[in-house]
Coordinates of C-alpha atoms in Angstrom, one line a residue:
X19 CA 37.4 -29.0 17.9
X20 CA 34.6 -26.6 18.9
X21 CA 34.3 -23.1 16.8
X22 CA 36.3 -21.1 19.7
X23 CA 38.9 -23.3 20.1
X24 CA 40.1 -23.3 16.9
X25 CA 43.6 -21.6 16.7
X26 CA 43.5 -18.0 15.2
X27 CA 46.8 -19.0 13.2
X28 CA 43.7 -21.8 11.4
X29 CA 41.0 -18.9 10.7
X30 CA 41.0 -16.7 7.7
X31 CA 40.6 -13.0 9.1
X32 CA 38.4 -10.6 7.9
X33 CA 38.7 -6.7 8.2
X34 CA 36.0 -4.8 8.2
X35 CA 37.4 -1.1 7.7
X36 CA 36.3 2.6 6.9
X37 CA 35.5 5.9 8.2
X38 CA 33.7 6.6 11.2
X39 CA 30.1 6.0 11.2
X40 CA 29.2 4.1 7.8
X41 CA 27.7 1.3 9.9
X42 CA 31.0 -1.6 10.7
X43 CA 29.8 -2.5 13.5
X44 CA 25.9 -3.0 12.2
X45 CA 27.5 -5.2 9.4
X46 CA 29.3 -6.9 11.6
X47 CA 25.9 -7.6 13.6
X48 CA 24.4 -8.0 10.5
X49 CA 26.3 -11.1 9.0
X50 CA 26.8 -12.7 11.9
X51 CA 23.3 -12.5 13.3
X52 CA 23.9 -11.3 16.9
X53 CA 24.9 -8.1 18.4
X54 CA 28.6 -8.7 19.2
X55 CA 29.5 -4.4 18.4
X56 CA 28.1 -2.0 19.9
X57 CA 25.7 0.6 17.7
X58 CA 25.7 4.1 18.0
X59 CA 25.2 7.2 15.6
X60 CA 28.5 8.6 17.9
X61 CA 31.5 8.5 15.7
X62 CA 34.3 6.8 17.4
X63 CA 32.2 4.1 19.3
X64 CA 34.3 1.0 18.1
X65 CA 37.8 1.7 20.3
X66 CA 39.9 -1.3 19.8
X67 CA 39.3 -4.1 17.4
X68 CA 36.2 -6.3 18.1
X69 CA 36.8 -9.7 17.0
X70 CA 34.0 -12.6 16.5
X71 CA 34.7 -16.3 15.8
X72 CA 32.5 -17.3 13.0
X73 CA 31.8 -20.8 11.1
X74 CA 31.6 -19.5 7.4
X75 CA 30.2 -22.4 5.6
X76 CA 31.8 -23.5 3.1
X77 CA 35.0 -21.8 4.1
X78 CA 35.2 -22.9 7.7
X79 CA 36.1 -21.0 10.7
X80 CA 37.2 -17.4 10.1
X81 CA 37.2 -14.4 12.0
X82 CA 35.7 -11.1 11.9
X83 CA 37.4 -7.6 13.1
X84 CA 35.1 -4.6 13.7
X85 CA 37.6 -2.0 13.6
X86 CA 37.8 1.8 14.6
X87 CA 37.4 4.1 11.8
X88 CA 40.2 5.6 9.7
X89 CA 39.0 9.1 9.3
X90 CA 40.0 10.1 13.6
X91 CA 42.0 12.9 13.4
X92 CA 42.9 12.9 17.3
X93 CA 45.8 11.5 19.5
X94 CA 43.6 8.5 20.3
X95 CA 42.1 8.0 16.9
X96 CA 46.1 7.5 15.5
X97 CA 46.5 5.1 18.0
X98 CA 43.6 3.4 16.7
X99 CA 44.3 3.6 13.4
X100 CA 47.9 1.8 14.3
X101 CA 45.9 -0.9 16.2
X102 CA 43.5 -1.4 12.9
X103 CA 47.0 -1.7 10.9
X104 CA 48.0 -4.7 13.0
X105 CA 44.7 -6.3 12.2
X106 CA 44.8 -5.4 8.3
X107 CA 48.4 -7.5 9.1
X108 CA 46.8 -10.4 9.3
X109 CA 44.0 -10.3 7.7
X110 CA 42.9 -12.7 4.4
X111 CA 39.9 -10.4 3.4
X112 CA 39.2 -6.7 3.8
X113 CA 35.6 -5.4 3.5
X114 CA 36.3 -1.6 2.4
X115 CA 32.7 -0.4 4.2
X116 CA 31.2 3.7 2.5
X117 CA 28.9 5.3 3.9
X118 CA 27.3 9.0 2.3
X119 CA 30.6 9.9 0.7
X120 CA 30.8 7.3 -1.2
X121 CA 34.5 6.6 -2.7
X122 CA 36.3 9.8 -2.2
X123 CA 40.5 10.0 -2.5
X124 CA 40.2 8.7 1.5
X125 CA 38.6 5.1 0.2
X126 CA 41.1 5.0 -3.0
X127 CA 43.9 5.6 -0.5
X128 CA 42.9 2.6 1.9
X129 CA 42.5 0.5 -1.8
X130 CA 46.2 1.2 -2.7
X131 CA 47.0 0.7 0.6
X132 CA 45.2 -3.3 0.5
X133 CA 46.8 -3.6 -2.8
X134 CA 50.1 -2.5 -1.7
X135 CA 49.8 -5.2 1.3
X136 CA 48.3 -7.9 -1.2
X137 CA 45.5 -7.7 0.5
X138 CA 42.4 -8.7 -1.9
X139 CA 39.1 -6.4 -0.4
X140 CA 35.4 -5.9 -1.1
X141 CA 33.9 -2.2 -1.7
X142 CA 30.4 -2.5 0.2
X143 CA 28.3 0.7 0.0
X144 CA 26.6 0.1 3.0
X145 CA 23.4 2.0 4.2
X146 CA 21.7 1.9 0.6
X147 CA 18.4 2.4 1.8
X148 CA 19.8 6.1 3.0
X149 CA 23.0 6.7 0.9
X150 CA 22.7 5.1 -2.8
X151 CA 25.9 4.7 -4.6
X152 CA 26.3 7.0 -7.6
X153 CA 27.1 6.3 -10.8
X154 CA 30.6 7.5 -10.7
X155 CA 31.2 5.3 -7.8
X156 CA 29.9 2.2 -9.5
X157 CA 32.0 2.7 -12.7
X158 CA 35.0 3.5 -11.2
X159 CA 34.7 -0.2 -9.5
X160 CA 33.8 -1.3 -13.0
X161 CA 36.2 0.1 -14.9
X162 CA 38.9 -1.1 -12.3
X163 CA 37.4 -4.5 -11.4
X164 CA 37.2 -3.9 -8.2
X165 CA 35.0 -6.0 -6.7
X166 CA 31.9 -4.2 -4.6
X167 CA 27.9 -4.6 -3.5
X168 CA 25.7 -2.9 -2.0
X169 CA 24.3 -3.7 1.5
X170 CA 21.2 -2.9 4.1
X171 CA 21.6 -4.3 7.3
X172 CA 17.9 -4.5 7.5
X173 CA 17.5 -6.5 4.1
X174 CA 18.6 -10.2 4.5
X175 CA 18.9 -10.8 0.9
X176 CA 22.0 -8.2 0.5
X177 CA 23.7 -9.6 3.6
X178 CA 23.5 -13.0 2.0
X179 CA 25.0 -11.5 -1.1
X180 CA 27.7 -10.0 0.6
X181 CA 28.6 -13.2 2.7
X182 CA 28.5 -15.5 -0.8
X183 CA 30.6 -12.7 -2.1
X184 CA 33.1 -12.8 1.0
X185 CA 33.0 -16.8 0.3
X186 CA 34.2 -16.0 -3.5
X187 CA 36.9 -13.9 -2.7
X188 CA 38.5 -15.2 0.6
X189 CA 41.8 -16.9 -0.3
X190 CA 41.1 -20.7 -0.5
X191 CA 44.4 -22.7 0.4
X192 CA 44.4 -26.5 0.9
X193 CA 48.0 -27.0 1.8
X194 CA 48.3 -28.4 5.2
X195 CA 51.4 -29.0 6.9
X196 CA 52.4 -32.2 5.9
X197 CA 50.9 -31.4 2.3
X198 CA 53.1 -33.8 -0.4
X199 CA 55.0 -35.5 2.5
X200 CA 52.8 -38.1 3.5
X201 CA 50.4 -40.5 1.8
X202 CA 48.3 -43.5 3.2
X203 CA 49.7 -46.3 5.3
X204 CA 53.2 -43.9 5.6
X205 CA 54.8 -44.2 8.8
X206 CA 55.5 -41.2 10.8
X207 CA 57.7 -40.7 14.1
X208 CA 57.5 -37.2 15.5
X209 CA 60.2 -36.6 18.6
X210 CA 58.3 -34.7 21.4
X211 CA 60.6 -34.0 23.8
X212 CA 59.0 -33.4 27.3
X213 CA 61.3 -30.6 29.3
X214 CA 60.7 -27.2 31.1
X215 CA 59.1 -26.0 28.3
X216 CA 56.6 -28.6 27.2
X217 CA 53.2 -27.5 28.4
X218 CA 51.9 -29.7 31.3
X219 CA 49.6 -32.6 30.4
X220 CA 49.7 -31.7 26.4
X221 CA 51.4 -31.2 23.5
X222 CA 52.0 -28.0 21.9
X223 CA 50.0 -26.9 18.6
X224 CA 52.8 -28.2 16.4
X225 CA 53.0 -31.4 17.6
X226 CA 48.7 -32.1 17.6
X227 CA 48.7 -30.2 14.1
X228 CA 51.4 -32.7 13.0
X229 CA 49.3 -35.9 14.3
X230 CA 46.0 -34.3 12.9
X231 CA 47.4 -34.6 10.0
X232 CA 49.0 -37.8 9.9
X233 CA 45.6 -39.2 10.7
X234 CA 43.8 -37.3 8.0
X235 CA 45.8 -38.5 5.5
X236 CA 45.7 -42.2 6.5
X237 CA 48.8 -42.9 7.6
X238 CA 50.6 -44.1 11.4
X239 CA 51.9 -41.7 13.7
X240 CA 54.2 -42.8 16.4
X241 CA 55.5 -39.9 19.3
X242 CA 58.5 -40.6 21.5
X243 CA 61.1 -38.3 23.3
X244 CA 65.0 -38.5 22.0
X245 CA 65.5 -41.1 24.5
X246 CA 62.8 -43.9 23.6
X247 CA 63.8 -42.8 19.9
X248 CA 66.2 -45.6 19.1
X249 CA 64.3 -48.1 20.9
X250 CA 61.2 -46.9 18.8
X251 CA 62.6 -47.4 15.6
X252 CA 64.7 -51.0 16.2
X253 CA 60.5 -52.2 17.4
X254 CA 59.5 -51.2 14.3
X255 CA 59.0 -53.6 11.4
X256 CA 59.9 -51.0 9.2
X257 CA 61.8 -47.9 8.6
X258 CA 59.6 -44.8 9.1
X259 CA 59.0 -42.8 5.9
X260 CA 59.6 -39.7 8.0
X261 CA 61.2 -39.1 11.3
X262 CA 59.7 -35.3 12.6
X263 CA 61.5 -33.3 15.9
X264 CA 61.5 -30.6 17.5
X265 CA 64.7 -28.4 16.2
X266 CA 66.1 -28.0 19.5
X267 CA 67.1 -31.8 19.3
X268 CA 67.7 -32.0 15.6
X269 CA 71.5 -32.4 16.1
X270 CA 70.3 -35.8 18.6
X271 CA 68.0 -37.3 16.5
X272 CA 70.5 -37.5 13.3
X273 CA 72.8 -39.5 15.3
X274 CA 70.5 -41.8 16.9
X275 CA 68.3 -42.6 13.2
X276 CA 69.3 -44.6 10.1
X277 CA 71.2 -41.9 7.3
X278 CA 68.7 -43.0 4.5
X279 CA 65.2 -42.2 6.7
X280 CA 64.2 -38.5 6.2
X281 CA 64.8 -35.9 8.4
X282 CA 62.8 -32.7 9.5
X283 CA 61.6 -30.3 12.5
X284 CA 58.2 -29.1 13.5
X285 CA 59.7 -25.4 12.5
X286 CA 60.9 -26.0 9.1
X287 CA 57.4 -27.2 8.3
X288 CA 55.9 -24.5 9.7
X289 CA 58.2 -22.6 7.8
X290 CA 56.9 -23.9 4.4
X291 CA 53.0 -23.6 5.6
X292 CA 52.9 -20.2 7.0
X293 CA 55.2 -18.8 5.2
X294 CA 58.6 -19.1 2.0
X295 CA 60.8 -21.7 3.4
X296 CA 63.5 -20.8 0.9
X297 CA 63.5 -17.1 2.0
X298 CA 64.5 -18.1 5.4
X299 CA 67.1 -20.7 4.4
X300 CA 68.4 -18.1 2.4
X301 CA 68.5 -15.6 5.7
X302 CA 70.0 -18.2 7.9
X303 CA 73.0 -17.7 5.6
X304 CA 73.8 -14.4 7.1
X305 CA 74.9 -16.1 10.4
X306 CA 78.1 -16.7 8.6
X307 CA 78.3 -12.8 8.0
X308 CA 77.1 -11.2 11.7
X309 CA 80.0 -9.2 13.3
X310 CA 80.6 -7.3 16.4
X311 CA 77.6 -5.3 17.4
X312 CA 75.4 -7.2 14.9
X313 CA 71.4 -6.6 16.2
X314 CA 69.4 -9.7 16.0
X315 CA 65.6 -9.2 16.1
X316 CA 63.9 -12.6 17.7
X317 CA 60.1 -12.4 17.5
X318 CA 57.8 -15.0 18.9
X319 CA 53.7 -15.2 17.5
X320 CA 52.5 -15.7 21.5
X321 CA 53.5 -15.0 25.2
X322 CA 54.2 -17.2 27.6
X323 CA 55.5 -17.6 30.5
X324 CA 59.5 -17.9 30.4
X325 CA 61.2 -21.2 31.5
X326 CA 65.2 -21.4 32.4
X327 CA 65.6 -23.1 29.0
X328 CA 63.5 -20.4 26.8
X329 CA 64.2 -21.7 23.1
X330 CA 64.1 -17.8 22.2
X331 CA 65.4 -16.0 25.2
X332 CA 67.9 -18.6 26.3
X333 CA 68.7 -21.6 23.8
X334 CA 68.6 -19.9 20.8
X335 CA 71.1 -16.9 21.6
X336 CA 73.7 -18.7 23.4
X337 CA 73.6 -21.0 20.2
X338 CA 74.1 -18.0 18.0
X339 CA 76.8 -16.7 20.0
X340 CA 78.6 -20.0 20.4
X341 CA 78.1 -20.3 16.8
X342 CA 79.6 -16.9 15.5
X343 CA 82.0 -16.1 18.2
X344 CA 80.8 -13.0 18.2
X345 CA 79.0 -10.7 20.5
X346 CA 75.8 -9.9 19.3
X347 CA 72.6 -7.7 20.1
X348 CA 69.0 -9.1 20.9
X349 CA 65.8 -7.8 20.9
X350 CA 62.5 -10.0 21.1
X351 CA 59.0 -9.2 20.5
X352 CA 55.9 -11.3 20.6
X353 CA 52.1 -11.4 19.6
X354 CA 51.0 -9.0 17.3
X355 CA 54.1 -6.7 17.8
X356 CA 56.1 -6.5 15.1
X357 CA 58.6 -3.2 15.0
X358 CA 58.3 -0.5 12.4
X359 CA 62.1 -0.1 12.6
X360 CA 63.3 -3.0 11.1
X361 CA 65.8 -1.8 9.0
X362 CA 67.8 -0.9 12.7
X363 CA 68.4 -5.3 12.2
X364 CA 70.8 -7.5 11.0
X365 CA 68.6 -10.5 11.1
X366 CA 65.4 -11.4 12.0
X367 CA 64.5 -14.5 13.5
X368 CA 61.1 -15.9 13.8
X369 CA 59.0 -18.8 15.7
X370 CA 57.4 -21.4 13.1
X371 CA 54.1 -19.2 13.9
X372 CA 51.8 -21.5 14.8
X373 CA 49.8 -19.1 16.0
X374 CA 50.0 -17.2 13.0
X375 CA 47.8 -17.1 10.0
X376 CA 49.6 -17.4 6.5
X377 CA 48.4 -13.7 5.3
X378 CA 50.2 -12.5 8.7
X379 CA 53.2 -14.6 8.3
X380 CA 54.0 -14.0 5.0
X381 CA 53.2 -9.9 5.6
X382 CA 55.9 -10.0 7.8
X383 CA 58.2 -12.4 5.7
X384 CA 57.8 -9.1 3.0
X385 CA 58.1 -6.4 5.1
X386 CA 61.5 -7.5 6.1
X387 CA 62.2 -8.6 1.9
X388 CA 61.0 -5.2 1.2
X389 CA 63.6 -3.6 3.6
X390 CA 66.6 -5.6 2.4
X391 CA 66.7 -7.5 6.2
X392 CA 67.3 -11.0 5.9
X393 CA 65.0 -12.9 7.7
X394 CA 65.0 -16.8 8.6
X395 CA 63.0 -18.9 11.7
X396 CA 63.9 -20.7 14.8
X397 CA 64.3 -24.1 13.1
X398 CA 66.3 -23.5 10.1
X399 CA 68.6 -21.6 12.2
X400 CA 69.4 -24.2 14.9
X401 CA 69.4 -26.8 11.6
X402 CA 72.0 -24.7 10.4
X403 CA 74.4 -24.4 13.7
X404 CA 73.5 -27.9 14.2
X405 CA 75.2 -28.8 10.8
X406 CA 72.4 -30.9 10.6
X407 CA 71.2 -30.8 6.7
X408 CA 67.3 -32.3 7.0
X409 CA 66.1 -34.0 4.4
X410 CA 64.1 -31.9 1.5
X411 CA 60.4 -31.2 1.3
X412 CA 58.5 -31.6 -1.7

């Protein structure tokens, strides 16, 4: 898998944030060695987000956002400001960039703000050859432990310092999505079921993920569709250690496999990988609860085009509704849009977020704990109307 093909929901993101002018977009240029932002002593020259693919060695593939700065007071600058928000969403690192002012109330808010969105972030006092960082500056980083350097984008030495620090502070997380599941020689059988939706001439990025996987742990992965599936497992000299489907045929595949072979969906894993599995078991719960009038947010990580058996525009409600006999209210969103008003839902509903990183999963797993909305994903909640009860993960 080439450096641009790697899914975003398998980079770390980086933010690189901060007021107008203090030189984002040269530090950008800077670390990764090519002019992907454009320079220019006008404030407000980075609009939208830039982002650039970068191998990080020893981290891996992560990505960089040049972002707009915070300080633009007009119409357009607060829509830019909303657009850097979605990126600090997602992102794993920030890089907090000053510039001559140094760390006035401005920067401390943004800090409070990372902290407040567990984000962790590096204080760079950029342009040091110009603007030196006073003393005051330096201590109150000190005293606080916050972690900060200073940078020239002509000096090589301080942009190699900033990327080893960026290597120290990035989250580091080795869990994978079959992490604890699956051990060498297991046996694997994943249900790929091959209808309106499926993607022609591949599997989708659960499916590949799931094989990747399998292989890299040194175990045997078999794929079939519901219908093969009992002929699959009677060839079989043994019983699979796990049997893994797509949630919309959960239901199918527990009649059609042995009781004491363990169960589970492509969702519920991503469910534990991106994001707290036990939160959203917990939210699928509230379907027994939903009344009349009840408004059901359904939000999908990507677009694409709509097929007449949508899982979220079609499947999924008419399940719900056949499921609670009641007549209930839904809204959808997808990509980076996320509503503000979430408190306006009942329940939220989410994809397994493939294309998701963890830092924006879980953001949005907290902004609904944080507003007392229950929140669940695609494949607990079929599991659950389903009555199909898949076996635990470790």
């Amino acid at each position: 898998m080439s450096l641009n093909s790697t899914p975003r929901g398998m980079r770390s993101a980086i933010a690189i944030i901060g007021r107008t002018n203090v030189g984002k977009s040269s530090l950008l240029n800077a670390i990764t060695d090519m002019e992907v932002s454009i320079v220019s002593e006008t404030s407000g020259t980075t609009t939208d987000a830039v982002a650039k693919p970068y191998e990080l060695v020893p981290v891996g593939p992560v990505v960089f956002y040049d972002t707009a700065g915070l300080d633009d007071v007009t119409e357009l600058g607060q829509k830019r400001i909303k657009a850097t928000d979605k990126v600090l969403f997602k992102s794993n690192l920030a890089l907090l960039v000053c510039g001559e002012q140094g760390l006035g109330e401005f920067e401390k808010n943004i800090m409070q703000k990372l902290s407040d969105l567990k984000i962790p972030f590096v204080v760079v006092f950029n342009k040091s050859d110009i603007y030196m960082p006073n003393e005051e500056d330096i201590s109150y980083c000190a005293n606080n432990k916050i972690i900060h350097i200073k940078t020239n984008v002509s000096d090589k030495a301080s942009i190699n310092g900033l990327k080893e620090l960026i290597i120290k502070q990035i989250p580091q997380d080795d869990m994978t999505l079959l992490s604890g599941m699956v051990k060498a020689n297991d046996l694997i059988v994943m249900v790929a079921p091959i209808d309106a939706e499926a993607p022609k001439g591949r599997l989708i990025l659960p499916q590949v993920q799931a094989i990747r996987d399998i292989l890299d742990k040194n175990a045997v992965a078999i794929v079939t569709q519901v219908e093969q599936l009992r002929q699959t497992i009677a060839s079989l000299n043994r019983l699979p250690d796990w049997v893994i489907t797509d949630s919309q045929v959960v239901k199918q595949v527990k009649e059609l496999i042995p009781a004491d072979i363990k169960l589970t969906t492509f969702s519920i894993l991503f469910a534990r990988l991106k994001g707290d599995l036990k939160t959203m078991q917990k939210g699928a719960e509230v379907l027994d609860s939903l009344q009349d009038g009840a408004k059901v947010l359904i939000a999908e990580a990507c677009a694409h085009h709509m097929a007449g058996d949508d899982i979220a525009k079609v499947k999924l409600p008419n399940a719900i509704k056949k499921y609670t006999q009641k007549q209930i209210e839904f809204t959808y969103c997808n990509g980076s849009d996320f509503p503000e008003n979430l408190e306006e839902f009942d329940l939220v509903i989410h994809c397994g977020a493939c294309m998701l990183n963890r830092a924006e999963m879980l953001n949005r797993l907290n902004e609904c704990v944080r507003r007392n909305v229950p929140v669940s994903n695609f494949g607990v909640i079929l599991s659950k109307i389903s009555a199909v009860k898949t076996s635990e993960i470790p």
